[in-house]
Amino acid sequence: MFVIRHSFLCFFLCTFAIPVIAEQAAHLPQLFSWPKSATQERFDSISRQIFKGRSFTSSDPGVALGQHLSNSSSPDPTPRSANLALFGDYPTSSISQTLKDTILQKTVNYAGATFCAAVHAGRWDCGPFCDANPDFVLDTFGGDGDLDAHYIVGWNPRTQEIVIAHEGSNFMHVNMYINDFNFAPSLLDSAVADTLSGVAEPRSSPSAPAGPLASRLASPLTGDSDVNFALVHTGFQSTWRRTYPAIRASVLRLIELHPTVNRVFVTGHSLGAAVAVLDGIALRSAVPTTIKIEVNVLGQPRVGNPVFASLLDSLVDAHSQNFDYYHTVNHNDVVPHLGPLIMGYQHSKNEVFITQSNSTHDTKTVLCEGQENTNCALGQHQLGQVDHGGPYLGVRIGGGIC
């Protein structure tokens, strides 16, 4: 079974639509500081045999991919077709105390708890992450940490909110490589499209560029709405599809049990952040709009093309949708630069940027205007994995932290 799985992975990487992704596979394990498992050692051995003799200007696969495709030394080069009106030297402002409190009290701790073995076993007893929200009652938990990252759904009677949290990537498991680095584009799942259709304008061509991702499809994009031109990362959407039905069922059950609920709070880290974004969007069409949907995530990679990014912005801007979204970037974290801009991926607005590595509670943290702001994450050039696990305003999360 071991050989079959890893042979499949090498086949997948070698024959993927953009072969340069395969060329980076040998470098993936270098990004992580924990000891290598036998699985990783075997994967390294296979990778060295297949990809020997290759050299790259960056040890990070996403950055090297962008450099390769653009023939550029920039760590996150911009495609010619980008929506440049939403790129550039935009203002920043200090985040509100309310937003800071939300990140510290809820986002970091709920996302952090998803990495803990006690929570994987169904116990809300994981040390500081669980102690930060002691009233939380776990309702549903799932995922295997391999093909599907762990997730939790539960109820907090003190805040009168339902909470969903997703674990980030665990590269001790080889399937996470496939989830994270399947950059191929997909059309929106119907549950996501249903929500975004409510804020999309009727049109025969997109309001934002469909971007380079559209050229990778078997047939041209057509339709009468922006939704028809929105594309998302196949690996993220496939991961989300496997867990969303159980999460949706749990949320609807908790709404019936707790009619005073005022909010569904959705969070996650890394891959879990991308899945959380899709959760939040899909749930908006399943949950009454009297209940706020709030997506607040950490270390989120880019999820979709410029059309998708702009539709998410429209969802946030539509007062009737009662939907909030913020994505926090920890200074030089490389993960928010995946999928690469040069491939046609783009962030939505409401980036929260931590301006220094090794941050504390008092580190300057700003809200960034625009979708891709050079005064925030897009302006960083010393990218790496070190900042990915934090500290987020003084708090580290990830495997081994519990």
Tab-separated table of C-alpha atoms in Angstrom:
chain	number	residue	atom	x	y	z
A	1	MET	CA	0.000	0.000	0.000
A	2	PHE	CA	2.861	2.325	0.840
A	3	VAL	CA	4.477	1.913	-2.572
A	4	ILE	CA	1.169	2.251	-4.397
A	5	ARG	CA	0.307	5.513	-2.642
A	6	HIS	CA	3.689	7.055	-3.259
A	7	SER	CA	3.929	5.820	-6.818
A	8	PHE	CA	0.570	7.433	-7.445
A	9	LEU	CA	1.777	10.672	-5.911
A	10	CYS	CA	4.848	10.749	-8.119
A	11	PHE	CA	2.702	9.919	-11.160
A	12	PHE	CA	0.290	12.701	-10.180
A	13	LEU	CA	3.042	15.248	-9.762
A	14	CYS	CA	4.874	14.204	-12.935
A	15	THR	CA	1.804	14.285	-15.172
A	16	PHE	CA	-0.029	17.230	-13.613
A	17	ALA	CA	-1.204	19.955	-15.975
A	18	ILE	CA	1.709	22.176	-14.969
A	19	PRO	CA	4.747	19.893	-14.694
A	20	VAL	CA	6.846	22.437	-12.819
A	21	ILE	CA	4.766	21.645	-9.728
A	22	ALA	CA	6.290	18.199	-9.855
A	23	GLU	CA	9.735	19.715	-10.018
A	24	GLN	CA	9.126	21.343	-6.656
A	25	ALA	CA	7.976	18.158	-4.932
A	26	ALA	CA	11.481	17.274	-3.807
A	27	HIS	CA	11.665	20.546	-1.910
A	28	LEU	CA	8.358	20.359	-0.045
A	29	PRO	CA	9.616	18.515	3.067
A	30	GLN	CA	12.372	21.132	3.547
A	31	LEU	CA	9.753	23.713	4.518
A	32	PHE	CA	8.822	22.080	7.796
A	33	SER	CA	10.857	21.925	10.973
A	34	TRP	CA	9.470	18.810	12.679
A	35	PRO	CA	11.356	15.480	12.388
A	36	LYS	CA	10.697	13.524	9.228
A	37	SER	CA	8.564	10.419	9.393
A	38	ALA	CA	9.383	7.248	7.494
A	39	THR	CA	6.756	8.370	4.979
A	40	GLN	CA	8.577	11.641	4.369
A	41	GLU	CA	11.956	9.908	4.129
A	42	ARG	CA	10.566	7.538	1.513
A	43	PHE	CA	8.960	10.433	-0.367
A	44	ASP	CA	12.287	12.313	-0.331
A	45	SER	CA	14.084	9.266	-1.703
A	46	ILE	CA	11.622	8.825	-4.566
A	47	SER	CA	11.669	12.546	-5.308
A	48	ARG	CA	15.459	12.660	-5.472
A	49	GLN	CA	15.528	9.766	-7.918
A	50	ILE	CA	12.945	11.327	-10.228
A	51	PHE	CA	13.898	14.991	-9.983
A	52	LYS	CA	17.696	14.725	-9.544
A	53	GLY	CA	19.729	17.442	-11.143
A	54	ARG	CA	17.002	20.113	-10.905
A	55	SER	CA	17.762	23.463	-9.284
A	56	PHE	CA	15.447	26.290	-8.262
A	57	THR	CA	15.806	29.880	-7.134
A	58	SER	CA	13.436	29.314	-4.209
A	59	SER	CA	13.046	26.385	-1.835
A	60	ASP	CA	9.312	27.062	-1.690
A	61	PRO	CA	7.277	25.273	-4.378
A	62	GLY	CA	4.689	27.992	-4.938
A	63	VAL	CA	7.224	30.795	-5.165
A	64	ALA	CA	9.480	28.785	-7.467
A	65	LEU	CA	6.458	27.965	-9.606
A	66	GLY	CA	5.599	31.637	-9.982
A	67	GLN	CA	9.188	32.510	-10.820
A	68	HIS	CA	9.355	29.744	-13.406
A	69	LEU	CA	6.133	30.696	-15.168
A	70	SER	CA	6.930	34.409	-15.240
A	71	ASN	CA	10.696	34.218	-15.836
A	72	SER	CA	10.912	36.616	-12.901
A	73	SER	CA	12.869	36.785	-9.661
A	74	SER	CA	9.843	38.204	-7.838
A	75	PRO	CA	8.532	35.829	-5.163
A	76	ASP	CA	4.948	36.499	-6.208
A	77	PRO	CA	4.870	37.934	-9.760
A	78	THR	CA	1.676	39.463	-11.128
A	79	PRO	CA	0.089	38.182	-14.362
A	80	ARG	CA	-0.520	40.648	-17.176
A	81	SER	CA	-4.253	39.939	-17.000
A	82	ALA	CA	-4.540	40.867	-13.308
A	83	ASN	CA	-7.204	43.300	-12.149
A	84	LEU	CA	-4.622	46.004	-11.497
A	85	ALA	CA	-7.225	48.391	-10.091
A	86	LEU	CA	-7.196	46.225	-6.965
A	87	PHE	CA	-3.397	45.838	-6.771
A	88	GLY	CA	-0.837	48.310	-5.536
A	89	ASP	CA	0.264	50.832	-2.965
A	90	TYR	CA	-2.966	51.142	-0.995
A	91	PRO	CA	-3.462	52.653	2.461
A	92	THR	CA	-3.542	50.635	5.643
A	93	SER	CA	-5.138	51.388	8.992
A	94	SER	CA	-4.808	49.953	12.477
A	95	ILE	CA	-7.292	47.181	13.139
A	96	SER	CA	-10.084	47.866	15.577
A	97	GLN	CA	-9.868	46.527	19.106
A	98	THR	CA	-12.946	44.414	18.387
A	99	LEU	CA	-11.276	42.708	15.437
A	100	LYS	CA	-8.067	42.190	17.393
A	101	ASP	CA	-10.006	40.652	20.282
A	102	THR	CA	-11.807	38.336	17.858
A	103	ILE	CA	-8.526	37.114	16.373
A	104	LEU	CA	-6.944	36.549	19.785
A	105	GLN	CA	-9.953	35.104	21.595
A	106	LYS	CA	-11.601	33.054	18.881
A	107	THR	CA	-9.666	32.714	15.627
A	108	VAL	CA	-6.310	31.655	17.062
A	109	ASN	CA	-7.745	29.424	19.780
A	110	TYR	CA	-10.429	27.588	17.829
A	111	ALA	CA	-8.082	27.067	14.878
A	112	GLY	CA	-5.297	26.040	17.244
A	113	ALA	CA	-7.510	23.499	18.993
A	114	THR	CA	-8.063	21.587	15.755
A	115	PHE	CA	-4.431	20.428	15.862
A	116	CYS	CA	-4.837	18.798	19.296
A	117	ALA	CA	-5.211	15.051	19.858
A	118	ALA	CA	-7.792	15.501	22.616
A	119	VAL	CA	-10.057	17.405	20.244
A	120	HIS	CA	-9.541	14.792	17.527
A	121	ALA	CA	-10.888	12.296	20.080
A	122	GLY	CA	-13.948	14.442	20.805
A	123	ARG	CA	-12.818	16.062	24.082
A	124	TRP	CA	-12.741	19.813	24.642
A	125	ASP	CA	-9.732	19.423	26.917
A	126	CYS	CA	-6.655	20.522	25.003
A	127	GLY	CA	-4.947	23.024	27.286
A	128	PRO	CA	-4.749	26.776	26.549
A	129	PHE	CA	-6.568	26.624	23.213
A	130	CYS	CA	-9.623	25.005	24.803
A	131	ASP	CA	-9.305	26.937	28.072
A	132	ALA	CA	-9.665	30.215	26.139
A	133	ASN	CA	-13.285	29.291	25.318
A	134	PRO	CA	-14.311	27.048	28.244
A	135	ASP	CA	-18.050	27.247	27.533
A	136	PHE	CA	-17.728	25.745	24.060
A	137	VAL	CA	-19.611	22.461	23.613
A	138	LEU	CA	-18.290	20.167	20.887
A	139	ASP	CA	-21.077	18.782	18.685
A	140	THR	CA	-19.362	17.232	15.660
A	141	PHE	CA	-15.772	16.389	14.860
A	142	GLY	CA	-14.225	14.627	11.911
A	143	GLY	CA	-11.391	14.275	9.449
A	144	ASP	CA	-8.482	11.875	9.590
A	145	GLY	CA	-5.604	14.343	9.377
A	146	ASP	CA	-4.501	12.718	6.128
A	147	LEU	CA	-6.877	12.952	3.187
A	148	ASP	CA	-9.132	15.272	5.202
A	149	ALA	CA	-7.850	17.666	7.843
A	150	HIS	CA	-9.594	17.530	11.211
A	151	TYR	CA	-12.550	19.827	11.847
A	152	ILE	CA	-14.925	20.677	14.684
A	153	VAL	CA	-18.423	22.117	14.968
A	154	GLY	CA	-19.975	23.204	18.238
A	155	TRP	CA	-21.966	25.681	20.277
A	156	ASN	CA	-20.811	28.435	22.618
A	157	PRO	CA	-23.695	29.462	24.905
A	158	ARG	CA	-21.798	32.469	26.263
A	159	THR	CA	-21.389	34.093	22.852
A	160	GLN	CA	-24.555	32.515	21.403
A	161	GLU	CA	-22.719	31.331	18.329
A	162	ILE	CA	-22.024	28.177	16.384
A	163	VAL	CA	-18.322	27.655	15.724
A	164	ILE	CA	-16.685	25.737	12.867
A	165	ALA	CA	-12.911	25.301	12.795
A	166	HIS	CA	-10.620	23.502	10.356
A	167	GLU	CA	-7.124	22.160	10.932
A	168	GLY	CA	-4.364	23.248	8.587
A	169	SER	CA	-2.137	21.076	6.452
A	170	ASN	CA	-0.199	18.300	8.130
A	171	PHE	CA	2.614	17.328	5.779
A	172	MET	CA	3.433	14.254	7.838
A	173	HIS	CA	0.685	12.815	5.591
A	174	VAL	CA	1.370	12.636	1.883
A	175	ASN	CA	-2.255	13.226	0.805
A	176	MET	CA	-1.921	16.792	2.063
A	177	TYR	CA	0.539	17.458	-0.761
A	178	ILE	CA	-2.160	16.503	-3.241
A	179	ASN	CA	-4.794	18.650	-1.497
A	180	ASP	CA	-2.568	21.725	-1.332
A	181	PHE	CA	-0.707	21.575	-4.624
A	182	ASN	CA	-3.483	20.574	-7.009
A	183	PHE	CA	-3.534	24.069	-8.501
A	184	ALA	CA	-5.774	23.064	-11.412
A	185	PRO	CA	-8.946	25.218	-11.646
A	186	SER	CA	-12.518	24.054	-11.102
A	187	LEU	CA	-15.889	25.669	-11.622
A	188	LEU	CA	-17.762	26.515	-8.438
A	189	ASP	CA	-19.615	23.797	-6.583
A	190	SER	CA	-23.362	24.447	-6.719
A	191	ALA	CA	-23.584	25.203	-2.979
A	192	VAL	CA	-20.962	27.948	-3.313
A	193	ALA	CA	-22.439	29.194	-6.587
A	194	ASP	CA	-25.925	29.448	-5.050
A	195	THR	CA	-24.717	32.002	-2.530
A	196	LEU	CA	-22.564	34.016	-4.910
A	197	SER	CA	-25.363	34.126	-7.486
A	198	GLY	CA	-27.200	36.355	-5.040
A	199	VAL	CA	-24.570	39.091	-5.370
A	200	ALA	CA	-23.517	38.541	-8.998
A	201	GLU	CA	-24.550	40.958	-11.724
A	202	PRO	CA	-26.102	39.563	-14.935
A	203	ARG	CA	-23.509	39.826	-17.695
A	204	SER	CA	-22.158	37.864	-20.649
A	205	SER	CA	-18.526	38.584	-19.765
A	206	PRO	CA	-16.945	38.832	-16.297
A	207	SER	CA	-16.576	42.127	-14.440
A	208	ALA	CA	-13.051	41.067	-13.393
A	209	PRO	CA	-10.558	39.144	-15.535
A	210	ALA	CA	-11.110	35.398	-15.511
A	211	GLY	CA	-7.322	35.260	-15.681
A	212	PRO	CA	-4.827	32.593	-16.740
A	213	LEU	CA	-6.747	29.851	-14.937
A	214	ALA	CA	-9.469	30.023	-17.585
A	215	SER	CA	-6.994	29.009	-20.286
A	216	ARG	CA	-6.427	25.712	-18.497
A	217	LEU	CA	-10.031	24.584	-18.980
A	218	ALA	CA	-11.092	22.202	-21.731
A	219	SER	CA	-13.631	24.689	-23.103
A	220	PRO	CA	-14.118	28.466	-22.877
A	221	LEU	CA	-16.100	29.946	-20.011
A	222	THR	CA	-19.538	31.222	-20.990
A	223	GLY	CA	-22.644	32.284	-19.131
A	224	ASP	CA	-24.903	35.135	-18.116
A	225	SER	CA	-23.423	35.888	-14.671
A	226	ASP	CA	-20.064	36.459	-13.002
A	227	VAL	CA	-20.591	33.142	-11.210
A	228	ASN	CA	-20.083	31.351	-14.531
A	229	PHE	CA	-16.584	32.832	-14.787
A	230	ALA	CA	-15.474	32.153	-11.207
A	231	LEU	CA	-12.853	29.446	-10.717
A	232	VAL	CA	-11.379	27.915	-7.571
A	233	HIS	CA	-8.440	25.724	-6.585
A	234	THR	CA	-9.403	22.101	-7.283
A	235	GLY	CA	-7.533	20.694	-4.287
A	236	PHE	CA	-9.238	23.049	-1.842
A	237	GLN	CA	-12.716	22.559	-3.258
A	238	SER	CA	-12.326	18.764	-3.345
A	239	THR	CA	-11.213	18.773	0.291
A	240	TRP	CA	-14.128	21.023	1.244
A	241	ARG	CA	-16.680	18.812	-0.535
A	242	ARG	CA	-15.746	15.801	1.570
A	243	THR	CA	-16.531	17.510	4.872
A	244	TYR	CA	-19.179	20.119	4.058
A	245	PRO	CA	-22.275	17.836	4.163
A	246	ALA	CA	-21.556	16.779	7.756
A	247	ILE	CA	-20.738	20.347	8.779
A	248	ARG	CA	-23.891	21.735	7.185
A	249	ALA	CA	-26.034	19.092	8.909
A	250	SER	CA	-24.455	19.891	12.275
A	251	VAL	CA	-24.980	23.639	11.839
A	252	LEU	CA	-28.646	23.251	10.899
A	253	ARG	CA	-29.212	20.896	13.840
A	254	LEU	CA	-27.603	23.363	16.251
A	255	ILE	CA	-29.752	26.202	14.902
A	256	GLU	CA	-32.849	24.140	15.704
A	257	LEU	CA	-31.561	23.372	19.197
A	258	HIS	CA	-30.495	26.964	19.910
A	259	PRO	CA	-32.950	29.422	18.324
A	260	THR	CA	-31.146	32.346	20.006
A	261	VAL	CA	-28.040	31.813	17.861
A	262	ASN	CA	-26.761	35.093	16.435
A	263	ARG	CA	-23.673	34.019	14.514
A	264	VAL	CA	-21.901	31.176	12.735
A	265	PHE	CA	-18.181	31.740	13.243
A	266	VAL	CA	-15.939	29.896	10.760
A	267	THR	CA	-12.183	29.699	11.102
A	268	GLY	CA	-9.173	27.666	10.080
A	269	HIS	CA	-5.466	27.796	9.388
A	270	SER	CA	-3.650	27.237	6.072
A	271	LEU	CA	-5.547	24.620	4.034
A	272	GLY	CA	-8.178	24.815	6.779
A	273	ALA	CA	-8.545	28.535	6.109
A	274	ALA	CA	-9.283	27.906	2.430
A	275	VAL	CA	-11.855	25.261	3.359
A	276	ALA	CA	-13.373	27.646	5.919
A	277	VAL	CA	-13.881	30.287	3.212
A	278	LEU	CA	-15.870	27.821	1.096
A	279	ASP	CA	-17.808	26.684	4.188
A	280	GLY	CA	-18.808	30.226	5.013
A	281	ILE	CA	-19.911	31.059	1.488
A	282	ALA	CA	-21.950	27.862	1.085
A	283	LEU	CA	-23.567	28.209	4.513
A	284	ARG	CA	-24.798	31.703	3.676
A	285	SER	CA	-27.453	30.188	1.392
A	286	ALA	CA	-28.311	27.471	3.949
A	287	VAL	CA	-28.605	29.624	7.076
A	288	PRO	CA	-31.156	32.444	7.580
A	289	THR	CA	-29.632	35.855	6.938
A	290	THR	CA	-30.757	36.981	10.395
A	291	ILE	CA	-27.785	34.911	11.595
A	292	LYS	CA	-24.414	36.448	10.737
A	293	ILE	CA	-21.811	34.337	8.969
A	294	GLU	CA	-18.325	35.426	10.018
A	295	VAL	CA	-15.236	33.915	8.374
A	296	ASN	CA	-12.024	34.848	10.182
A	297	VAL	CA	-8.974	32.807	9.184
A	298	LEU	CA	-5.186	32.558	9.497
A	299	GLY	CA	-2.521	31.932	6.860
A	300	GLN	CA	-5.021	31.484	4.037
A	301	PRO	CA	-3.728	30.663	0.542
A	302	ARG	CA	-5.474	32.195	-2.453
A	303	VAL	CA	-8.647	30.239	-3.184
A	304	GLY	CA	-9.801	31.394	-6.617
A	305	ASN	CA	-9.412	33.632	-9.635
A	306	PRO	CA	-10.111	37.399	-9.747
A	307	VAL	CA	-13.811	36.802	-10.473
A	308	PHE	CA	-14.155	34.622	-7.384
A	309	ALA	CA	-12.217	37.153	-5.292
A	310	SER	CA	-14.490	39.994	-6.406
A	311	LEU	CA	-17.646	37.963	-5.787
A	312	LEU	CA	-16.506	37.303	-2.229
A	313	ASP	CA	-15.932	41.052	-1.844
A	314	SER	CA	-19.474	41.673	-3.086
A	315	LEU	CA	-20.834	39.188	-0.562
A	316	VAL	CA	-19.084	41.074	2.236
A	317	ASP	CA	-20.297	44.441	0.915
A	318	ALA	CA	-23.946	43.369	0.580
A	319	HIS	CA	-25.561	44.462	3.841
A	320	SER	CA	-28.500	42.118	3.293
A	321	GLN	CA	-26.147	39.108	3.276
A	322	ASN	CA	-24.925	39.709	6.866
A	323	PHE	CA	-21.501	38.245	6.014
A	324	ASP	CA	-18.049	39.170	7.359
A	325	TYR	CA	-14.648	37.969	6.191
A	326	TYR	CA	-11.065	38.643	7.326
A	327	HIS	CA	-7.853	36.785	6.532
A	328	THR	CA	-4.792	37.344	8.720
A	329	VAL	CA	-1.271	37.095	7.280
A	330	ASN	CA	1.724	36.719	9.574
A	331	HIS	CA	4.440	38.914	8.027
A	332	ASN	CA	6.698	36.709	5.826
A	333	ASP	CA	4.439	33.654	5.733
A	334	VAL	CA	4.715	32.113	2.270
A	335	VAL	CA	1.391	30.249	2.301
A	336	PRO	CA	-0.802	33.307	1.546
A	337	HIS	CA	1.231	33.600	-1.686
A	338	LEU	CA	-0.142	30.231	-2.901
A	339	GLY	CA	-1.752	29.652	-5.425
A	340	PRO	CA	0.557	31.986	-7.227
A	341	LEU	CA	-0.692	35.228	-8.728
A	342	ILE	CA	1.054	34.348	-11.962
A	343	MET	CA	-1.192	31.304	-12.313
A	344	GLY	CA	-4.268	33.488	-11.998
A	345	TYR	CA	-5.184	33.229	-8.323
A	346	GLN	CA	-6.093	36.349	-6.375
A	347	HIS	CA	-6.995	37.258	-2.797
A	348	SER	CA	-10.165	39.042	-1.781
A	349	LYS	CA	-10.017	42.176	0.336
A	350	ASN	CA	-9.903	42.502	4.143
A	351	GLU	CA	-6.369	41.262	4.659
A	352	VAL	CA	-5.188	41.716	8.244
A	353	PHE	CA	-1.390	42.029	8.174
A	354	ILE	CA	0.922	41.433	11.144
A	355	THR	CA	3.832	43.754	10.371
A	356	GLN	CA	6.647	41.855	12.130
A	357	SER	CA	7.771	38.289	12.647
A	358	ASN	CA	7.831	36.934	16.210
A	359	SER	CA	4.898	39.172	17.038
A	360	THR	CA	3.480	39.862	20.466
A	361	HIS	CA	0.099	41.111	21.618
A	362	ASP	CA	1.306	44.676	20.986
A	363	THR	CA	2.808	44.238	17.498
A	364	LYS	CA	1.417	46.670	14.938
A	365	THR	CA	-1.312	44.962	12.925
A	366	VAL	CA	-3.129	46.665	10.073
A	367	LEU	CA	-6.187	46.278	7.871
A	368	CYS	CA	-5.158	46.506	4.221
A	369	GLU	CA	-7.217	48.187	1.521
A	370	GLY	CA	-7.483	46.511	-1.874
A	371	GLN	CA	-7.201	42.846	-2.703
A	372	GLU	CA	-3.404	42.682	-3.127
A	373	ASN	CA	-1.672	45.499	-1.238
A	374	THR	CA	2.081	46.063	-1.609
A	375	ASN	CA	2.134	47.621	1.869
A	376	CYS	CA	1.016	44.274	3.255
A	377	ALA	CA	1.716	40.650	2.312
A	378	LEU	CA	2.275	41.357	-1.392
A	379	GLY	CA	5.183	43.640	-0.501
A	380	GLN	CA	7.133	40.961	1.372
A	381	HIS	CA	10.125	39.367	-0.365
A	382	GLN	CA	11.780	37.187	2.309
A	383	LEU	CA	9.071	34.568	2.255
A	384	GLY	CA	9.245	31.290	4.112
A	385	GLN	CA	7.364	28.746	6.188
A	386	VAL	CA	8.710	29.895	9.568
A	387	ASP	CA	5.977	32.518	10.103
A	388	HIS	CA	3.174	30.190	9.040
A	389	GLY	CA	2.579	28.743	12.506
A	390	GLY	CA	2.844	32.115	14.178
A	391	PRO	CA	3.199	33.617	16.529
A	392	TYR	CA	-0.093	35.315	15.682
A	393	LEU	CA	0.071	38.298	18.033
A	394	GLY	CA	2.027	36.153	20.448
A	395	VAL	CA	0.298	32.796	19.948
A	396	ARG	CA	1.734	29.867	17.989
A	397	ILE	CA	-0.447	27.151	16.517
A	398	GLY	CA	0.179	23.881	14.725
A	399	GLY	CA	1.281	20.331	15.351
A	400	GLY	CA	3.093	19.799	18.657
A	401	ILE	CA	1.842	23.040	20.242
A	402	CYS	CA	-1.027	21.557	22.306
